[in-house]
XYZ file of C-alpha atoms in Angstrom:
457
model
C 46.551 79.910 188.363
C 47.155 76.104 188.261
C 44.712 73.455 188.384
C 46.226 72.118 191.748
C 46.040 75.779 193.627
C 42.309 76.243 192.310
C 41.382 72.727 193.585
C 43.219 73.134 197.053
C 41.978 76.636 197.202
C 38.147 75.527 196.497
C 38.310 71.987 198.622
C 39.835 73.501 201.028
C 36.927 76.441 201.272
C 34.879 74.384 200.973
C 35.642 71.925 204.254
C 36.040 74.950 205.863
C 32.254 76.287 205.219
C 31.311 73.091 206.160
C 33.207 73.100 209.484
C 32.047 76.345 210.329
C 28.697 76.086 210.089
C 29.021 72.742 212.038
C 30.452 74.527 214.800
C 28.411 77.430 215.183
C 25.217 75.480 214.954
C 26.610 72.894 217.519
C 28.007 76.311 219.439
C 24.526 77.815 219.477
C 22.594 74.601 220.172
C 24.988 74.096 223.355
C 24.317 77.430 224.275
C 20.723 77.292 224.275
C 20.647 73.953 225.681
C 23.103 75.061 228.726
C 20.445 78.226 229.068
C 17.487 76.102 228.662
C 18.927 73.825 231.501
C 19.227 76.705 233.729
C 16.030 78.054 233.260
C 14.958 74.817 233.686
C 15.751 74.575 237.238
C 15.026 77.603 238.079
C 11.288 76.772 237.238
C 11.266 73.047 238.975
C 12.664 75.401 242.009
C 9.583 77.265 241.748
C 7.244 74.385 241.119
C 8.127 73.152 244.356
C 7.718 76.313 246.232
C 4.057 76.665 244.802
C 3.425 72.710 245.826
C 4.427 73.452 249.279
C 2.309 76.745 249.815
C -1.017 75.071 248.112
C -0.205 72.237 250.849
C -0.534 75.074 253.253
C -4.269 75.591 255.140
C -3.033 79.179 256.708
C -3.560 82.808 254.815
C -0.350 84.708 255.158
C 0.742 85.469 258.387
C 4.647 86.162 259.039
C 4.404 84.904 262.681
C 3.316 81.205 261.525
C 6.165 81.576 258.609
C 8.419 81.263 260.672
C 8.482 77.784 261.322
C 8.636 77.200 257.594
C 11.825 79.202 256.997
C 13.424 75.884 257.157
C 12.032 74.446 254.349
C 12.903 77.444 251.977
C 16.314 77.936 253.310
C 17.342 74.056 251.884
C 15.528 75.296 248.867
C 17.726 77.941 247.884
C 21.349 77.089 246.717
C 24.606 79.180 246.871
C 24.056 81.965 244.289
C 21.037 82.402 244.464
C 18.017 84.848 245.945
C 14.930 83.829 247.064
C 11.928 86.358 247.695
C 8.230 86.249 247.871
C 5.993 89.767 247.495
C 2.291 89.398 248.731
C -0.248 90.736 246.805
C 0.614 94.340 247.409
C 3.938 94.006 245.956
C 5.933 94.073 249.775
C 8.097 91.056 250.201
C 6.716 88.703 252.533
C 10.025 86.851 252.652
C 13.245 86.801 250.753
C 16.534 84.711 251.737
C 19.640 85.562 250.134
C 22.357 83.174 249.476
C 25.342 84.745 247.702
C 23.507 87.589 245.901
C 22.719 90.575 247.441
C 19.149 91.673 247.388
C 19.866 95.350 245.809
C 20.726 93.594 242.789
C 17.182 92.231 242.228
C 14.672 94.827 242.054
C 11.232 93.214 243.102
C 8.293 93.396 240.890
C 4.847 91.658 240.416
C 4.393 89.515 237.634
C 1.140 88.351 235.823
C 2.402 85.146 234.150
C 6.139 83.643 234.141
C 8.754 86.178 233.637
C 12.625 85.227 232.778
C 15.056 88.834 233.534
C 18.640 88.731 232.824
C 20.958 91.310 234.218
C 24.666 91.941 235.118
C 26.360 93.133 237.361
C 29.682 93.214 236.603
C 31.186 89.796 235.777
C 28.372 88.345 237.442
C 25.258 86.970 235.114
C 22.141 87.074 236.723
C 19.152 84.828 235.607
C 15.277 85.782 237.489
C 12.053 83.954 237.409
C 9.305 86.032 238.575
C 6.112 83.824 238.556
C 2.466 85.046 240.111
C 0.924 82.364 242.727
C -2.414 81.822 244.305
C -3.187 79.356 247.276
C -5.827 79.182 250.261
C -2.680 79.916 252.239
C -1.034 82.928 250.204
C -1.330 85.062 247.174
C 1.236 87.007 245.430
C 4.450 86.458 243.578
C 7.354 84.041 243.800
C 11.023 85.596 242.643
C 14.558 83.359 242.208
C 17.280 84.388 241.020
C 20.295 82.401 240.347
C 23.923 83.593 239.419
C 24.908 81.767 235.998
C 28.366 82.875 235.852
C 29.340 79.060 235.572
C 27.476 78.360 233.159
C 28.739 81.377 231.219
C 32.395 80.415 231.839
C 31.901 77.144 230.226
C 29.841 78.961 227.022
C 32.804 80.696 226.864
C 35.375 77.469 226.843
C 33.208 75.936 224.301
C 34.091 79.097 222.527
C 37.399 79.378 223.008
C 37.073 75.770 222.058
C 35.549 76.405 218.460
C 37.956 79.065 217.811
C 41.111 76.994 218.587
C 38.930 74.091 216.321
C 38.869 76.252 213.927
C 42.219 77.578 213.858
C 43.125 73.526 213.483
C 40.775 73.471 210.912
C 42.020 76.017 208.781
C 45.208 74.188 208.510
C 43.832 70.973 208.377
C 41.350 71.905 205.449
C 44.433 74.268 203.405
C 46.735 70.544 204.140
C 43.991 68.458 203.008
C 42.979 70.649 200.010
C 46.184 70.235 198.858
C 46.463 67.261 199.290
C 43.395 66.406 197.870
C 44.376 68.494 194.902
C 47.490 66.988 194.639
C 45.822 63.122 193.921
C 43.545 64.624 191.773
C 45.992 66.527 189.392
C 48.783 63.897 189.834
C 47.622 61.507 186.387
C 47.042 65.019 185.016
C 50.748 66.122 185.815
C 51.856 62.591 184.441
C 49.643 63.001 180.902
C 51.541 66.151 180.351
C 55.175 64.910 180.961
C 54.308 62.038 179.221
C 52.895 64.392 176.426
C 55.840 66.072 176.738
C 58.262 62.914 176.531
C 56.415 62.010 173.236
C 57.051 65.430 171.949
C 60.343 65.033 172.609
C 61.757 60.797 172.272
C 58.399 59.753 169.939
C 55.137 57.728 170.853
C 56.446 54.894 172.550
C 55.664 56.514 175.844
C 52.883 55.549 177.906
C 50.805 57.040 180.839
C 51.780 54.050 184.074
C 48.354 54.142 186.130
C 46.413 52.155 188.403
C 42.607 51.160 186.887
C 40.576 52.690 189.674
C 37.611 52.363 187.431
C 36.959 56.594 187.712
C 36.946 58.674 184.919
C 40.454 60.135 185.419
C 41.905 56.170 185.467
C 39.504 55.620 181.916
C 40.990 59.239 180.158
C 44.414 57.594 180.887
C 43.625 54.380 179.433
C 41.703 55.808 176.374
C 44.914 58.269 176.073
C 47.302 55.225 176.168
C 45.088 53.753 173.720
C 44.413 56.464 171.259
C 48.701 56.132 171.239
C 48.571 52.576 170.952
C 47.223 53.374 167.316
C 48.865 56.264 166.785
C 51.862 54.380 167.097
C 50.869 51.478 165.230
C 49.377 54.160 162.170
C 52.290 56.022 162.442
C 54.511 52.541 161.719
C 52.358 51.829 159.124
C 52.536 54.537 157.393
C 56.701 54.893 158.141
C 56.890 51.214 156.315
C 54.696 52.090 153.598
C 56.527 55.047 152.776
C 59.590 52.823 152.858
C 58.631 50.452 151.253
C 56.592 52.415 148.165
C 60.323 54.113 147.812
C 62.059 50.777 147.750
C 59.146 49.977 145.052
C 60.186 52.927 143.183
C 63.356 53.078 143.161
C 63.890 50.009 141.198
C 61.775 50.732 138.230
C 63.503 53.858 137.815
C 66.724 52.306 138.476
C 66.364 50.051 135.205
C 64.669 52.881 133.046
C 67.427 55.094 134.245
C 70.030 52.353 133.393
C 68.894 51.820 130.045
C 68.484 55.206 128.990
C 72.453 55.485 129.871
C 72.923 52.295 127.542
C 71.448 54.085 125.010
C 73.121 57.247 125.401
C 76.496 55.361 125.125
C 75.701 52.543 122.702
C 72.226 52.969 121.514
C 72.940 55.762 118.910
C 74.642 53.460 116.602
C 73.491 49.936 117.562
C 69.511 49.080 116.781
C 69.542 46.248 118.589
C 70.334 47.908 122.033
C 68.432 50.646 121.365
C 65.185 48.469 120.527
C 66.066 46.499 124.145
C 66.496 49.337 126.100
C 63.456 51.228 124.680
C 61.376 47.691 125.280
C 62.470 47.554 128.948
C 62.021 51.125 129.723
C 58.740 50.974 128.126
C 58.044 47.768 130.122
C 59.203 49.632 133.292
C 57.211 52.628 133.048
C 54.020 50.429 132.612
C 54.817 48.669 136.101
C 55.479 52.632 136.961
C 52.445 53.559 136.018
C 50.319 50.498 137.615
C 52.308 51.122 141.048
C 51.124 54.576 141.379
C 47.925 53.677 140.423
C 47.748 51.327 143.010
C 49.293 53.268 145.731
C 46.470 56.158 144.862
C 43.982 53.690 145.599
C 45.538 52.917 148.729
C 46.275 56.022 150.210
C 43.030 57.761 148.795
C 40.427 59.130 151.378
C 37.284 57.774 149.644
C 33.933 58.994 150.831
C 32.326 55.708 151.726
C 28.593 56.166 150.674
C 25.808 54.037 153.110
C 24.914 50.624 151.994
C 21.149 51.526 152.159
C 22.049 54.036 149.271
C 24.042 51.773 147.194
C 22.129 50.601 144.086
C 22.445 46.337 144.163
C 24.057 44.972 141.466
C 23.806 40.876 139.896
C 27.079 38.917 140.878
C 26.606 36.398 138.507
C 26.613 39.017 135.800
C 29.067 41.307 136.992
C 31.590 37.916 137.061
C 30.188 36.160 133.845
C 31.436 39.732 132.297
C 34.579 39.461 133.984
C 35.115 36.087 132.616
C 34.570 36.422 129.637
C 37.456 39.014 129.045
C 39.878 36.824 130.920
C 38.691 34.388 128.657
C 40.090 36.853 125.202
C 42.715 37.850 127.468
C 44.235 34.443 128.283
C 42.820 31.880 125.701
C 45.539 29.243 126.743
C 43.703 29.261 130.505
C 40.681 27.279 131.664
C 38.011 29.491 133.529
C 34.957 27.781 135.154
C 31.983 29.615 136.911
C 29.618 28.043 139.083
C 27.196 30.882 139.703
C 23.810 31.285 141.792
C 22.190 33.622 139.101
C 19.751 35.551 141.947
C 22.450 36.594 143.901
C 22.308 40.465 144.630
C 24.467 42.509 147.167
C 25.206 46.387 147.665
C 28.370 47.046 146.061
C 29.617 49.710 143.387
C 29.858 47.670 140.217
C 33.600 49.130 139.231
C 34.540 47.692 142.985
C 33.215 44.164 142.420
C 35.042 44.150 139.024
C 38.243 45.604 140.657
C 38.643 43.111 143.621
C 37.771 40.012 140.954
C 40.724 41.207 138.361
C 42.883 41.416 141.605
C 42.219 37.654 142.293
C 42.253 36.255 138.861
C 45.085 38.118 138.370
C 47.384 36.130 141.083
C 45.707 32.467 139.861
C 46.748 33.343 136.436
C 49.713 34.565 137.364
C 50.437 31.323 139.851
C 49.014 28.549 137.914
C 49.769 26.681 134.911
C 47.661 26.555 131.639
C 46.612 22.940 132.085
C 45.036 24.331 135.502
C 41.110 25.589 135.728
C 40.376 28.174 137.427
C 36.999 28.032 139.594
C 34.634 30.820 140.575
C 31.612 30.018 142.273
C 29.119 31.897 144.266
C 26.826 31.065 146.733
C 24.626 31.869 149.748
C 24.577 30.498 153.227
C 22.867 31.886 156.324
C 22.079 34.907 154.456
C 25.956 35.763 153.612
C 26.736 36.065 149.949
C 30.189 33.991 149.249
C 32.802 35.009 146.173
C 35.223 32.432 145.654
C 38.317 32.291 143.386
C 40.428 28.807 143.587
C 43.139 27.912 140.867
C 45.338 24.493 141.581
C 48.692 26.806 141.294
C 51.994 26.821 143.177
C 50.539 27.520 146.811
C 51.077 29.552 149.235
C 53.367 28.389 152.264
C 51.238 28.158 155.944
C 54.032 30.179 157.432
C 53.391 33.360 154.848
C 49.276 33.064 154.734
C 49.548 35.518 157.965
C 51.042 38.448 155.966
C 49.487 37.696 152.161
C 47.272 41.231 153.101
C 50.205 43.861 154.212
C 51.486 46.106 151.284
C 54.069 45.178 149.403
C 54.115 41.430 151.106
C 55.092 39.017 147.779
C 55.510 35.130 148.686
C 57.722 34.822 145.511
C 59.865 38.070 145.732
C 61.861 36.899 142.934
C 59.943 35.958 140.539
C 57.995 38.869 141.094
C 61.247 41.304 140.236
C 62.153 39.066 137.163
C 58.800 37.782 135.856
C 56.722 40.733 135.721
C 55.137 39.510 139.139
C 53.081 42.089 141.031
C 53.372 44.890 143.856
C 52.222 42.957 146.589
C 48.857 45.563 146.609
C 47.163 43.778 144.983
C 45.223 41.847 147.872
C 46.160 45.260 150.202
C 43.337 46.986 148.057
C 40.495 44.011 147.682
C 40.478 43.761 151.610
C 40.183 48.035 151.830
C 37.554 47.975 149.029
C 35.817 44.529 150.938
C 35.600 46.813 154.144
C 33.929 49.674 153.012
C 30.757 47.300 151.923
C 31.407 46.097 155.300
C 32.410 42.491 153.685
C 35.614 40.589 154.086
C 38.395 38.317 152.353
C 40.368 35.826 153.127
C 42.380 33.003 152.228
C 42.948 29.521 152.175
C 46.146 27.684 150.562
C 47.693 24.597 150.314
C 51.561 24.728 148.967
C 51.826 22.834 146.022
C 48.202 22.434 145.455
C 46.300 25.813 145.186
C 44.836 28.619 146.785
C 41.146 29.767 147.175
C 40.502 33.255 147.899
C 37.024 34.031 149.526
C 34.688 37.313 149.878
C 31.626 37.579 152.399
C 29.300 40.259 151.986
C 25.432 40.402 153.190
C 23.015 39.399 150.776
C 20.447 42.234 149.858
C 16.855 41.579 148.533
């Protein structure tokens, strides 16, 4: 059964309970209150025949009763019978206006009495109630025919029923409908889900922000695609672009390995070259993959709190001093805070340095120093790395971080230049010690590259 069908069925049930009970309880309290009325009356009536006989100085004679017929004959209304018994129980008078007396059996009463009785379509409603005056003693009867009453009971009925009847429909229409407006962003999350199945994740839920919780599923839907999306182009360049990456190395191993096979058997010279470059070729290889491991790796990030602190002047004094054998030709200065501690793995710190000093020697001339300094300010540990190279143009600084992004793509192919992942994998390794990098550059004058990580005590 659908979602819409069970919500119509059970919104629509549910108005209808609702509108039941309202109408039988408003049936039942117009009922009462139409019976109550009539009762009502019928005891005023007899209120006033009790006030007039206590006014009354004579004991009960039916000759001097006669002159007081009057009275009880504008008392009683059509429909109705009037009779008062004596204190034997024989009527002393009775006047009947539209009701024959056979239908009203007399009988003496103790305290108030209501009777009701019909005959035939006719609804009969008696008071009996006992009296006792200087001038009589006995028991006052009145009944009146409620048939009017009755016939508009039964409207009100007829009323409720055709109400209801409305109802039914009304509450099955507006169910549905109900239903409907509730399952509709529902109904337009699956097509869409469907569409996205079908044409890809550029489809998006169109909604209205109604600030409810169906309007905030559809906007944390179209946002969860959002980055779907966005991961999903990510990962569609990377792979792109790692294969681009690839495919030249191999092309030049595979090239020279077809020199030799034609030439290189009998010529030392191009075998020695071709061996050299293929050599050369599988070492960038080699340090690709290794690189694109790092990126694509799902590393278990351990909490800070449980990260043993390490010295960052003596992780990058260490660091120096193998650049230093490594490059003897280069100047490297440190300016170090020697009390400087922060949470990091020690193989990480070392890792994003090399990736740094590796682009200022790479992009700056022997007669250039290189300067690494750390500091503290406001509690925030700062690494920085700043060579006077080549520069970095303002208009690239925005993409120095994506993978495989090289300012200098051509001297990167020619002159052993790097990956462009280099600065991809300090910023991942900078996040997951919830620290950051960035960069600062002037073309033609240098570049400083700068971490910020939380000092720990």
């Amino acid at each position: 059964m659908k979602i819409k069908l069970k919500l119509a069925i059970l919104t629509s049930s549910l108005i209808l309970i609702l509108f039941v009970i309202y109408s039988l309880t408003q049936y039942g309290l117009i009922s009462h209150w139409i019976q109550q009325t009539e009762r009502n009356n019928l005891k005023k009536t007899v209120d006033e025949v009790a006030g007039y006989l206590n006014e009354q100085e004579s004991e009960n004679d039916p000759a001097d009763w006669s002159s007081h017929r009057q009275f009880f004959d504008k008392l009683v209304r059509q429909d109705q019978l009037f009779r008062l018994l004596d204190a034997k129980g024989h009527v002393f008078l009775e006047i009947s206006n539209g009701i024959p007396a056979v239908w009203i059996p007399s009988s003496m009463v103790k305290a108030v009495q209501y009777t009701s009785t019909y005959h035939g379509q006719d609804h009969l409603l008696t008071i009996r109630s006992p009296i006792q005056t200087l001038s009589f003693t006995g028991t006052i009867e009145l009944a009146t025919n409620i048939e009017t009453a009755d016939n508009l009971i039964e409207r009100l009925n007829s009323l409720i029923v055709a109400c209801g009847i409305f109802g039914i429909v009304f509450c099955a229409l507006g169910g549905w409908f109900v239903a409907r407006q509730l399952v509709k962003p529902i109904q337009h999350m699956s097509i869409t889900m469907n569409r996205i199945k079908r044409q890809g994740l550029h489809e998006r839920i169109i909604h209205q922000d109604n600030n409810d919780e169906l309007s905030n599923l559809i906007r944390v839907f179209n946002e969860m695609m959002d980055e779907l999306e966005s991961s999903f182009n990510r990962q569609s360049k990377f792979i792109e672009d790692a294969s681009h990456e690839l495919h030249t190395p191999i092309a030049i191993i595979e090239g020279h390995l077809k020199l030799i096979h034609r030439w290189g058997k009998h010529r030392a010279d191009v075998l020695d070259e071709s061996l050299n470059a293929a050599i050369q070729e599988t070492e960038r290889l080699k340090s690709l993959a290794s690189q694109l491991l790092v990126l694509q790796k799902d590393r278990n990030i351990i909490p800070l709190e449980l990260v043993a602190p390490v010295n960052v002047a003596e992780v990058i004094s260490s660091v120096i001093r193998n650049y230093r054998m490594l490059h003897p030709r280069y100047t490297f200065l440190a300016k170090l805070n020697p009390d400087i501690e922060i949470c990091i793995n020690r193989d990480h710190l070392v890792q994003m340095l090399i990736i740094v000093l590796d682009n200022a020697v790479r992009y700056s001339g022997v007669d250039k120093p290189i300067l690494i300094r750390s500091q503290v300010d406001n509690e925030k540990v700062y690494l920085q790395v700043e060579d006077h190279g080549s520069g970095i143009p303002k208009a690239e600084l925005p993409f120095v971080f994506e993978r495989f992004y090289r300012v200098d793509k051509s001297r990167s192919r020619k002159e052993g230049g790097g990956n462009g992942l280099g600065l991809s994998i300090a910023r991942e390794l900078a996040s997951e010690y919830l620290g950051s990098v960035s960069i600062t550059s002037e073309e033609g004058k240098g570049t400083t590259v700068s971490f910020v990580f939380s000092r720990t005590y």
